[in-house]
């Protein structure tokens, strides 16, 4: 990308959607174009980052990129689409991204849903 502005990428170290977007950027050869800000969930840096981003969204979730000065975007799929359009590097051409999304990420989402259901059932039976 020829822009002189260097976008900042905000990622939660344990977020599977943040990793998905980082895999896209790495496979597209774009990751070095970003300043990457990583925080641990529940850390003071996490809270500070959310506080910084709250004015820009109805609700904050990660990954987030400041794509232009003062312009912030979130959601891994939306960010991949944005940079695919901007760079011409299509997600469909990235086998590692598909491998991760259809494998490990799918498993993480399935486990999250199962865990939430079990917690709801446990609460209903308490
Ligand atoms: N559909 C969103 C989901 C993102 C998401 O749920 N991120 C979680 C972490 S895995 C999050 O940011 N939660 C709020 C927080 O960490 O403050 C995406 O693909 O980016």
mmCIF file with all atom_site columns, C-alpha atoms and ligand atoms in Angstrom:
data_model
loop_
_atom_site.group_PDB
_atom_site.id
_atom_site.type_symbol
_atom_site.label_atom_id
_atom_site.label_alt_id
_atom_site.label_comp_id
_atom_site.label_asym_id
_atom_site.label_entity_id
_atom_site.label_seq_id
_atom_site.pdbx_PDB_ins_code
_atom_site.Cartn_x
_atom_site.Cartn_y
_atom_site.Cartn_z
_atom_site.occupancy
_atom_site.B_iso_or_equiv
_atom_site.pdbx_formal_charge
_atom_site.auth_seq_id
_atom_site.auth_comp_id
_atom_site.auth_asym_id
_atom_site.auth_atom_id
_atom_site.pdbx_PDB_model_num
ATOM   1   C CA  . UNK A 1 1   ? 0.000   0.000   0.000  1.00 0.00 ? 1   UNK A CA  1
ATOM   2   C CA  . UNK A 1 2   ? 1.429   3.344   -1.023 1.00 0.00 ? 2   UNK A CA  1
ATOM   3   C CA  . UNK A 1 3   ? -0.266  5.411   1.736  1.00 0.00 ? 3   UNK A CA  1
ATOM   4   C CA  . UNK A 1 4   ? 2.126   7.175   4.123  1.00 0.00 ? 4   UNK A CA  1
ATOM   5   C CA  . UNK A 1 5   ? -0.359  6.700   6.997  1.00 0.00 ? 5   UNK A CA  1
ATOM   6   C CA  . UNK A 1 6   ? 0.463   3.570   9.017  1.00 0.00 ? 6   UNK A CA  1
ATOM   7   C CA  . UNK A 1 7   ? -2.749  1.927   10.305 1.00 0.00 ? 7   UNK A CA  1
ATOM   8   C CA  . UNK A 1 8   ? -2.866  0.708   13.902 1.00 0.00 ? 8   UNK A CA  1
ATOM   9   C CA  . UNK A 1 9   ? -4.252  -2.777  14.498 1.00 0.00 ? 9   UNK A CA  1
ATOM   10  C CA  . UNK A 1 10  ? -5.593  -3.487  17.985 1.00 0.00 ? 10  UNK A CA  1
ATOM   11  C CA  . UNK A 1 11  ? -5.704  -7.177  18.932 1.00 0.00 ? 11  UNK A CA  1
ATOM   12  C CA  . UNK A 1 12  ? -6.583  -9.247  21.966 1.00 0.00 ? 12  UNK A CA  1
ATOM   13  C CA  . UNK A 1 13  ? -3.821  -11.870 22.365 1.00 0.00 ? 13  UNK A CA  1
ATOM   14  C CA  . UNK A 1 14  ? -6.413  -14.634 23.010 1.00 0.00 ? 14  UNK A CA  1
ATOM   15  C CA  . UNK A 1 15  ? -8.969  -13.633 20.383 1.00 0.00 ? 15  UNK A CA  1
ATOM   16  C CA  . UNK A 1 16  ? -9.428  -16.192 17.562 1.00 0.00 ? 16  UNK A CA  1
ATOM   17  C CA  . UNK A 1 17  ? -10.936 -13.541 15.256 1.00 0.00 ? 17  UNK A CA  1
ATOM   18  C CA  . UNK A 1 18  ? -7.892  -11.302 15.757 1.00 0.00 ? 18  UNK A CA  1
ATOM   19  C CA  . UNK A 1 19  ? -5.664  -14.220 14.725 1.00 0.00 ? 19  UNK A CA  1
ATOM   20  C CA  . UNK A 1 20  ? -7.834  -14.783 11.633 1.00 0.00 ? 20  UNK A CA  1
ATOM   21  C CA  . UNK A 1 21  ? -7.319  -11.192 10.494 1.00 0.00 ? 21  UNK A CA  1
ATOM   22  C CA  . UNK A 1 22  ? -3.585  -11.362 11.263 1.00 0.00 ? 22  UNK A CA  1
ATOM   23  C CA  . UNK A 1 23  ? -3.296  -14.555 9.176  1.00 0.00 ? 23  UNK A CA  1
ATOM   24  C CA  . UNK A 1 24  ? -4.965  -12.701 6.283  1.00 0.00 ? 24  UNK A CA  1
ATOM   25  C CA  . UNK A 1 25  ? -2.559  -9.772  6.624  1.00 0.00 ? 25  UNK A CA  1
ATOM   26  C CA  . UNK A 1 26  ? 0.478   -12.049 6.901  1.00 0.00 ? 26  UNK A CA  1
ATOM   27  C CA  . UNK A 1 27  ? -0.551  -14.116 3.863  1.00 0.00 ? 27  UNK A CA  1
ATOM   28  C CA  . UNK A 1 28  ? -1.268  -10.940 1.903  1.00 0.00 ? 28  UNK A CA  1
ATOM   29  C CA  . UNK A 1 29  ? 2.191   -9.600  2.823  1.00 0.00 ? 29  UNK A CA  1
ATOM   30  C CA  . UNK A 1 30  ? 0.581   -6.592  4.520  1.00 0.00 ? 30  UNK A CA  1
ATOM   31  C CA  . UNK A 1 31  ? 1.250   -7.185  8.220  1.00 0.00 ? 31  UNK A CA  1
ATOM   32  C CA  . UNK A 1 32  ? 4.442   -5.091  8.221  1.00 0.00 ? 32  UNK A CA  1
ATOM   33  C CA  . UNK A 1 33  ? 2.380   -2.111  7.029  1.00 0.00 ? 33  UNK A CA  1
ATOM   34  C CA  . UNK A 1 34  ? 0.571   -2.021  10.407 1.00 0.00 ? 34  UNK A CA  1
ATOM   35  C CA  . UNK A 1 35  ? 1.482   -0.920  13.902 1.00 0.00 ? 35  UNK A CA  1
ATOM   36  C CA  . UNK A 1 36  ? 0.187   -3.867  15.926 1.00 0.00 ? 36  UNK A CA  1
ATOM   37  C CA  . UNK A 1 37  ? -1.012  -3.188  19.482 1.00 0.00 ? 37  UNK A CA  1
ATOM   38  C CA  . UNK A 1 38  ? -1.494  -6.425  21.428 1.00 0.00 ? 38  UNK A CA  1
ATOM   39  C CA  . UNK A 1 39  ? -3.128  -6.593  24.866 1.00 0.00 ? 39  UNK A CA  1
ATOM   40  C CA  . UNK A 1 40  ? -3.951  -9.418  27.260 1.00 0.00 ? 40  UNK A CA  1
ATOM   41  C CA  . UNK A 1 41  ? -7.663  -9.833  28.045 1.00 0.00 ? 41  UNK A CA  1
ATOM   42  C CA  . UNK A 1 42  ? -8.619  -8.263  31.365 1.00 0.00 ? 42  UNK A CA  1
ATOM   43  C CA  . UNK A 1 43  ? -5.407  -6.237  31.541 1.00 0.00 ? 43  UNK A CA  1
ATOM   44  C CA  . UNK A 1 44  ? -5.258  -2.483  32.202 1.00 0.00 ? 44  UNK A CA  1
ATOM   45  C CA  . UNK A 1 45  ? -4.183  -2.133  28.529 1.00 0.00 ? 45  UNK A CA  1
ATOM   46  C CA  . UNK A 1 46  ? -7.390  -3.886  27.445 1.00 0.00 ? 46  UNK A CA  1
ATOM   47  C CA  . UNK A 1 47  ? -9.493  -1.418  29.434 1.00 0.00 ? 47  UNK A CA  1
ATOM   48  C CA  . UNK A 1 48  ? -7.485  1.564   28.196 1.00 0.00 ? 48  UNK A CA  1
ATOM   49  C CA  . UNK A 1 49  ? -7.828  0.413   24.575 1.00 0.00 ? 49  UNK A CA  1
ATOM   50  C CA  . UNK A 1 50  ? -11.585 -0.046  24.942 1.00 0.00 ? 50  UNK A CA  1
ATOM   51  C CA  . UNK A 1 51  ? -11.915 3.388   26.534 1.00 0.00 ? 51  UNK A CA  1
ATOM   52  C CA  . UNK A 1 52  ? -9.962  4.862   23.604 1.00 0.00 ? 52  UNK A CA  1
ATOM   53  C CA  . UNK A 1 53  ? -12.234 3.125   21.042 1.00 0.00 ? 53  UNK A CA  1
ATOM   54  C CA  . UNK A 1 54  ? -15.679 3.466   22.672 1.00 0.00 ? 54  UNK A CA  1
ATOM   55  C CA  . UNK A 1 55  ? -16.422 6.847   20.993 1.00 0.00 ? 55  UNK A CA  1
ATOM   56  C CA  . UNK A 1 56  ? -16.006 5.230   17.560 1.00 0.00 ? 56  UNK A CA  1
ATOM   57  C CA  . UNK A 1 57  ? -18.411 2.254   17.876 1.00 0.00 ? 57  UNK A CA  1
ATOM   58  C CA  . UNK A 1 58  ? -21.819 1.278   19.255 1.00 0.00 ? 58  UNK A CA  1
ATOM   59  C CA  . UNK A 1 59  ? -19.998 -1.677  20.838 1.00 0.00 ? 59  UNK A CA  1
ATOM   60  C CA  . UNK A 1 60  ? -16.289 -2.448  20.792 1.00 0.00 ? 60  UNK A CA  1
ATOM   61  C CA  . UNK A 1 61  ? -14.977 -5.829  19.671 1.00 0.00 ? 61  UNK A CA  1
ATOM   62  C CA  . UNK A 1 62  ? -11.588 -6.853  18.388 1.00 0.00 ? 62  UNK A CA  1
ATOM   63  C CA  . UNK A 1 63  ? -9.871  -6.833  15.959 1.00 0.00 ? 63  UNK A CA  1
ATOM   64  C CA  . UNK A 1 64  ? -10.040 -3.066  15.341 1.00 0.00 ? 64  UNK A CA  1
ATOM   65  C CA  . UNK A 1 65  ? -8.026  -1.024  12.845 1.00 0.00 ? 65  UNK A CA  1
ATOM   66  C CA  . UNK A 1 66  ? -7.605  2.718   12.593 1.00 0.00 ? 66  UNK A CA  1
ATOM   67  C CA  . UNK A 1 67  ? -7.773  2.538   8.794  1.00 0.00 ? 67  UNK A CA  1
ATOM   68  C CA  . UNK A 1 68  ? -7.332  6.279   8.228  1.00 0.00 ? 68  UNK A CA  1
ATOM   69  C CA  . UNK A 1 69  ? -6.586  9.033   10.721 1.00 0.00 ? 69  UNK A CA  1
ATOM   70  C CA  . UNK A 1 70  ? -9.580  9.064   13.094 1.00 0.00 ? 70  UNK A CA  1
ATOM   71  C CA  . UNK A 1 71  ? -11.460 6.351   11.124 1.00 0.00 ? 71  UNK A CA  1
ATOM   72  C CA  . UNK A 1 72  ? -11.848 3.006   12.913 1.00 0.00 ? 72  UNK A CA  1
ATOM   73  C CA  . UNK A 1 73  ? -13.224 -0.300  11.599 1.00 0.00 ? 73  UNK A CA  1
ATOM   74  C CA  . UNK A 1 74  ? -13.925 -3.577  13.397 1.00 0.00 ? 74  UNK A CA  1
ATOM   75  C CA  . UNK A 1 75  ? -14.993 -7.155  12.568 1.00 0.00 ? 75  UNK A CA  1
ATOM   76  C CA  . UNK A 1 76  ? -12.504 -9.602  11.044 1.00 0.00 ? 76  UNK A CA  1
ATOM   77  C CA  . UNK A 1 77  ? -14.615 -10.326 7.928  1.00 0.00 ? 77  UNK A CA  1
ATOM   78  C CA  . UNK A 1 78  ? -15.298 -6.634  7.293  1.00 0.00 ? 78  UNK A CA  1
ATOM   79  C CA  . UNK A 1 79  ? -11.604 -5.801  7.742  1.00 0.00 ? 79  UNK A CA  1
ATOM   80  C CA  . UNK A 1 80  ? -10.521 -8.617  5.405  1.00 0.00 ? 80  UNK A CA  1
ATOM   81  C CA  . UNK A 1 81  ? -13.020 -7.378  2.793  1.00 0.00 ? 81  UNK A CA  1
ATOM   82  C CA  . UNK A 1 82  ? -11.787 -3.786  3.231  1.00 0.00 ? 82  UNK A CA  1
ATOM   83  C CA  . UNK A 1 83  ? -8.110  -4.675  2.728  1.00 0.00 ? 83  UNK A CA  1
ATOM   84  C CA  . UNK A 1 84  ? -8.869  -7.192  -0.029 1.00 0.00 ? 84  UNK A CA  1
ATOM   85  C CA  . UNK A 1 85  ? -10.600 -4.411  -1.942 1.00 0.00 ? 85  UNK A CA  1
ATOM   86  C CA  . UNK A 1 86  ? -7.812  -1.940  -1.183 1.00 0.00 ? 86  UNK A CA  1
ATOM   87  C CA  . UNK A 1 87  ? -4.874  -4.250  -1.975 1.00 0.00 ? 87  UNK A CA  1
ATOM   88  C CA  . UNK A 1 88  ? -6.334  -6.711  -4.476 1.00 0.00 ? 88  UNK A CA  1
ATOM   89  C CA  . UNK A 1 89  ? -5.172  -9.594  -2.226 1.00 0.00 ? 89  UNK A CA  1
ATOM   90  C CA  . UNK A 1 90  ? -8.185  -11.904 -2.060 1.00 0.00 ? 90  UNK A CA  1
ATOM   91  C CA  . UNK A 1 91  ? -8.900  -14.092 0.976  1.00 0.00 ? 91  UNK A CA  1
ATOM   92  C CA  . UNK A 1 92  ? -10.004 -16.855 -1.425 1.00 0.00 ? 92  UNK A CA  1
ATOM   93  C CA  . UNK A 1 93  ? -6.388  -17.175 -2.591 1.00 0.00 ? 93  UNK A CA  1
ATOM   94  C CA  . UNK A 1 94  ? -5.061  -17.836 0.935  1.00 0.00 ? 94  UNK A CA  1
ATOM   95  C CA  . UNK A 1 95  ? -5.025  -21.521 1.872  1.00 0.00 ? 95  UNK A CA  1
ATOM   96  C CA  . UNK A 1 96  ? -3.759  -20.993 5.429  1.00 0.00 ? 96  UNK A CA  1
ATOM   97  C CA  . UNK A 1 97  ? -6.616  -18.582 6.159  1.00 0.00 ? 97  UNK A CA  1
ATOM   98  C CA  . UNK A 1 98  ? -9.162  -21.128 4.932  1.00 0.00 ? 98  UNK A CA  1
ATOM   99  C CA  . UNK A 1 99  ? -7.404  -23.932 6.846  1.00 0.00 ? 99  UNK A CA  1
ATOM   100 C CA  . UNK A 1 100 ? -7.590  -21.917 10.081 1.00 0.00 ? 100 UNK A CA  1
ATOM   101 C CA  . UNK A 1 101 ? -11.149 -20.587 9.569  1.00 0.00 ? 101 UNK A CA  1
ATOM   102 C CA  . UNK A 1 102 ? -12.679 -23.946 8.636  1.00 0.00 ? 102 UNK A CA  1
ATOM   103 C CA  . UNK A 1 103 ? -10.675 -25.890 11.250 1.00 0.00 ? 103 UNK A CA  1
ATOM   104 C CA  . UNK A 1 104 ? -9.362  -24.404 14.494 1.00 0.00 ? 104 UNK A CA  1
ATOM   105 C CA  . UNK A 1 105 ? -11.596 -21.316 14.438 1.00 0.00 ? 105 UNK A CA  1
ATOM   106 C CA  . UNK A 1 106 ? -14.694 -23.422 13.765 1.00 0.00 ? 106 UNK A CA  1
ATOM   107 C CA  . UNK A 1 107 ? -13.747 -25.687 16.682 1.00 0.00 ? 107 UNK A CA  1
ATOM   108 C CA  . UNK A 1 108 ? -13.261 -22.697 19.013 1.00 0.00 ? 108 UNK A CA  1
ATOM   109 C CA  . UNK A 1 109 ? -16.682 -21.289 18.052 1.00 0.00 ? 109 UNK A CA  1
ATOM   110 C CA  . UNK A 1 110 ? -18.359 -24.698 18.513 1.00 0.00 ? 110 UNK A CA  1
ATOM   111 C CA  . UNK A 1 111 ? -16.776 -25.080 21.965 1.00 0.00 ? 111 UNK A CA  1
ATOM   112 C CA  . UNK A 1 112 ? -17.805 -21.536 22.917 1.00 0.00 ? 112 UNK A CA  1
ATOM   113 C CA  . UNK A 1 113 ? -21.438 -22.232 21.939 1.00 0.00 ? 113 UNK A CA  1
ATOM   114 C CA  . UNK A 1 114 ? -21.464 -25.556 23.800 1.00 0.00 ? 114 UNK A CA  1
ATOM   115 C CA  . UNK A 1 115 ? -19.986 -23.942 26.905 1.00 0.00 ? 115 UNK A CA  1
ATOM   116 C CA  . UNK A 1 116 ? -22.575 -21.149 26.823 1.00 0.00 ? 116 UNK A CA  1
ATOM   117 C CA  . UNK A 1 117 ? -25.420 -23.673 26.483 1.00 0.00 ? 117 UNK A CA  1
ATOM   118 C CA  . UNK A 1 118 ? -24.102 -25.768 29.386 1.00 0.00 ? 118 UNK A CA  1
ATOM   119 C CA  . UNK A 1 119 ? -23.807 -22.647 31.567 1.00 0.00 ? 119 UNK A CA  1
ATOM   120 C CA  . UNK A 1 120 ? -27.387 -21.621 30.719 1.00 0.00 ? 120 UNK A CA  1
ATOM   121 C CA  . UNK A 1 121 ? -28.659 -25.116 31.540 1.00 0.00 ? 121 UNK A CA  1
ATOM   122 C CA  . UNK A 1 122 ? -26.695 -25.177 34.797 1.00 0.00 ? 122 UNK A CA  1
ATOM   123 C CA  . UNK A 1 123 ? -28.119 -21.754 35.772 1.00 0.00 ? 123 UNK A CA  1
ATOM   124 C CA  . UNK A 1 124 ? -31.670 -22.873 34.918 1.00 0.00 ? 124 UNK A CA  1
ATOM   125 C CA  . UNK A 1 125 ? -31.269 -25.990 37.072 1.00 0.00 ? 125 UNK A CA  1
ATOM   126 C CA  . UNK A 1 126 ? -29.653 -24.203 40.036 1.00 0.00 ? 126 UNK A CA  1
HETATM 127 N N1  . LIG B 2 .   ? -17.521 -11.106 14.537 1.00 0.00 ? 1   LIG B N1  1
HETATM 128 C C1  . LIG B 2 .   ? -16.430 -10.450 15.231 1.00 0.00 ? 1   LIG B C1  1
HETATM 129 C C2  . LIG B 2 .   ? -16.225 -11.127 16.585 1.00 0.00 ? 1   LIG B C2  1
HETATM 130 C C3  . LIG B 2 .   ? -15.117 -10.486 17.382 1.00 0.00 ? 1   LIG B C3  1
HETATM 131 C C4  . LIG B 2 .   ? -15.180 -10.862 18.850 1.00 0.00 ? 1   LIG B C4  1
HETATM 132 O O1  . LIG B 2 .   ? -16.163 -11.466 19.336 1.00 0.00 ? 1   LIG B O1  1
HETATM 133 N N2  . LIG B 2 .   ? -14.130 -10.478 19.594 1.00 0.00 ? 1   LIG B N2  1
HETATM 134 C C5  . LIG B 2 .   ? -14.161 -10.666 21.038 1.00 0.00 ? 1   LIG B C5  1
HETATM 135 C C6  . LIG B 2 .   ? -12.907 -11.408 21.504 1.00 0.00 ? 1   LIG B C6  1
HETATM 136 S S1  . LIG B 2 .   ? -12.804 -13.039 20.821 1.00 0.00 ? 1   LIG B S1  1
HETATM 137 C C7  . LIG B 2 .   ? -14.120 -9.300  21.715 1.00 0.00 ? 1   LIG B C7  1
HETATM 138 O O2  . LIG B 2 .   ? -13.532 -8.374  21.187 1.00 0.00 ? 1   LIG B O2  1
HETATM 139 N N3  . LIG B 2 .   ? -14.744 -9.150  22.881 1.00 0.00 ? 1   LIG B N3  1
HETATM 140 C C8  . LIG B 2 .   ? -14.751 -7.903  23.593 1.00 0.00 ? 1   LIG B C8  1
HETATM 141 C C9  . LIG B 2 .   ? -13.435 -7.592  24.242 1.00 0.00 ? 1   LIG B C9  1
HETATM 142 O O3  . LIG B 2 .   ? -12.491 -8.408  24.195 1.00 0.00 ? 1   LIG B O3  1
HETATM 143 O O4  . LIG B 2 .   ? -13.325 -6.506  24.813 1.00 0.00 ? 1   LIG B O4  1
HETATM 144 C C10 . LIG B 2 .   ? -15.171 -10.523 14.348 1.00 0.00 ? 1   LIG B C10 1
HETATM 145 O O5  . LIG B 2 .   ? -15.097 -11.419 13.485 1.00 0.00 ? 1   LIG B O5  1
HETATM 146 O O6  . LIG B 2 .   ? -14.296 -9.665  14.498 1.00 0.00 ? 1   LIG B O6  1
#
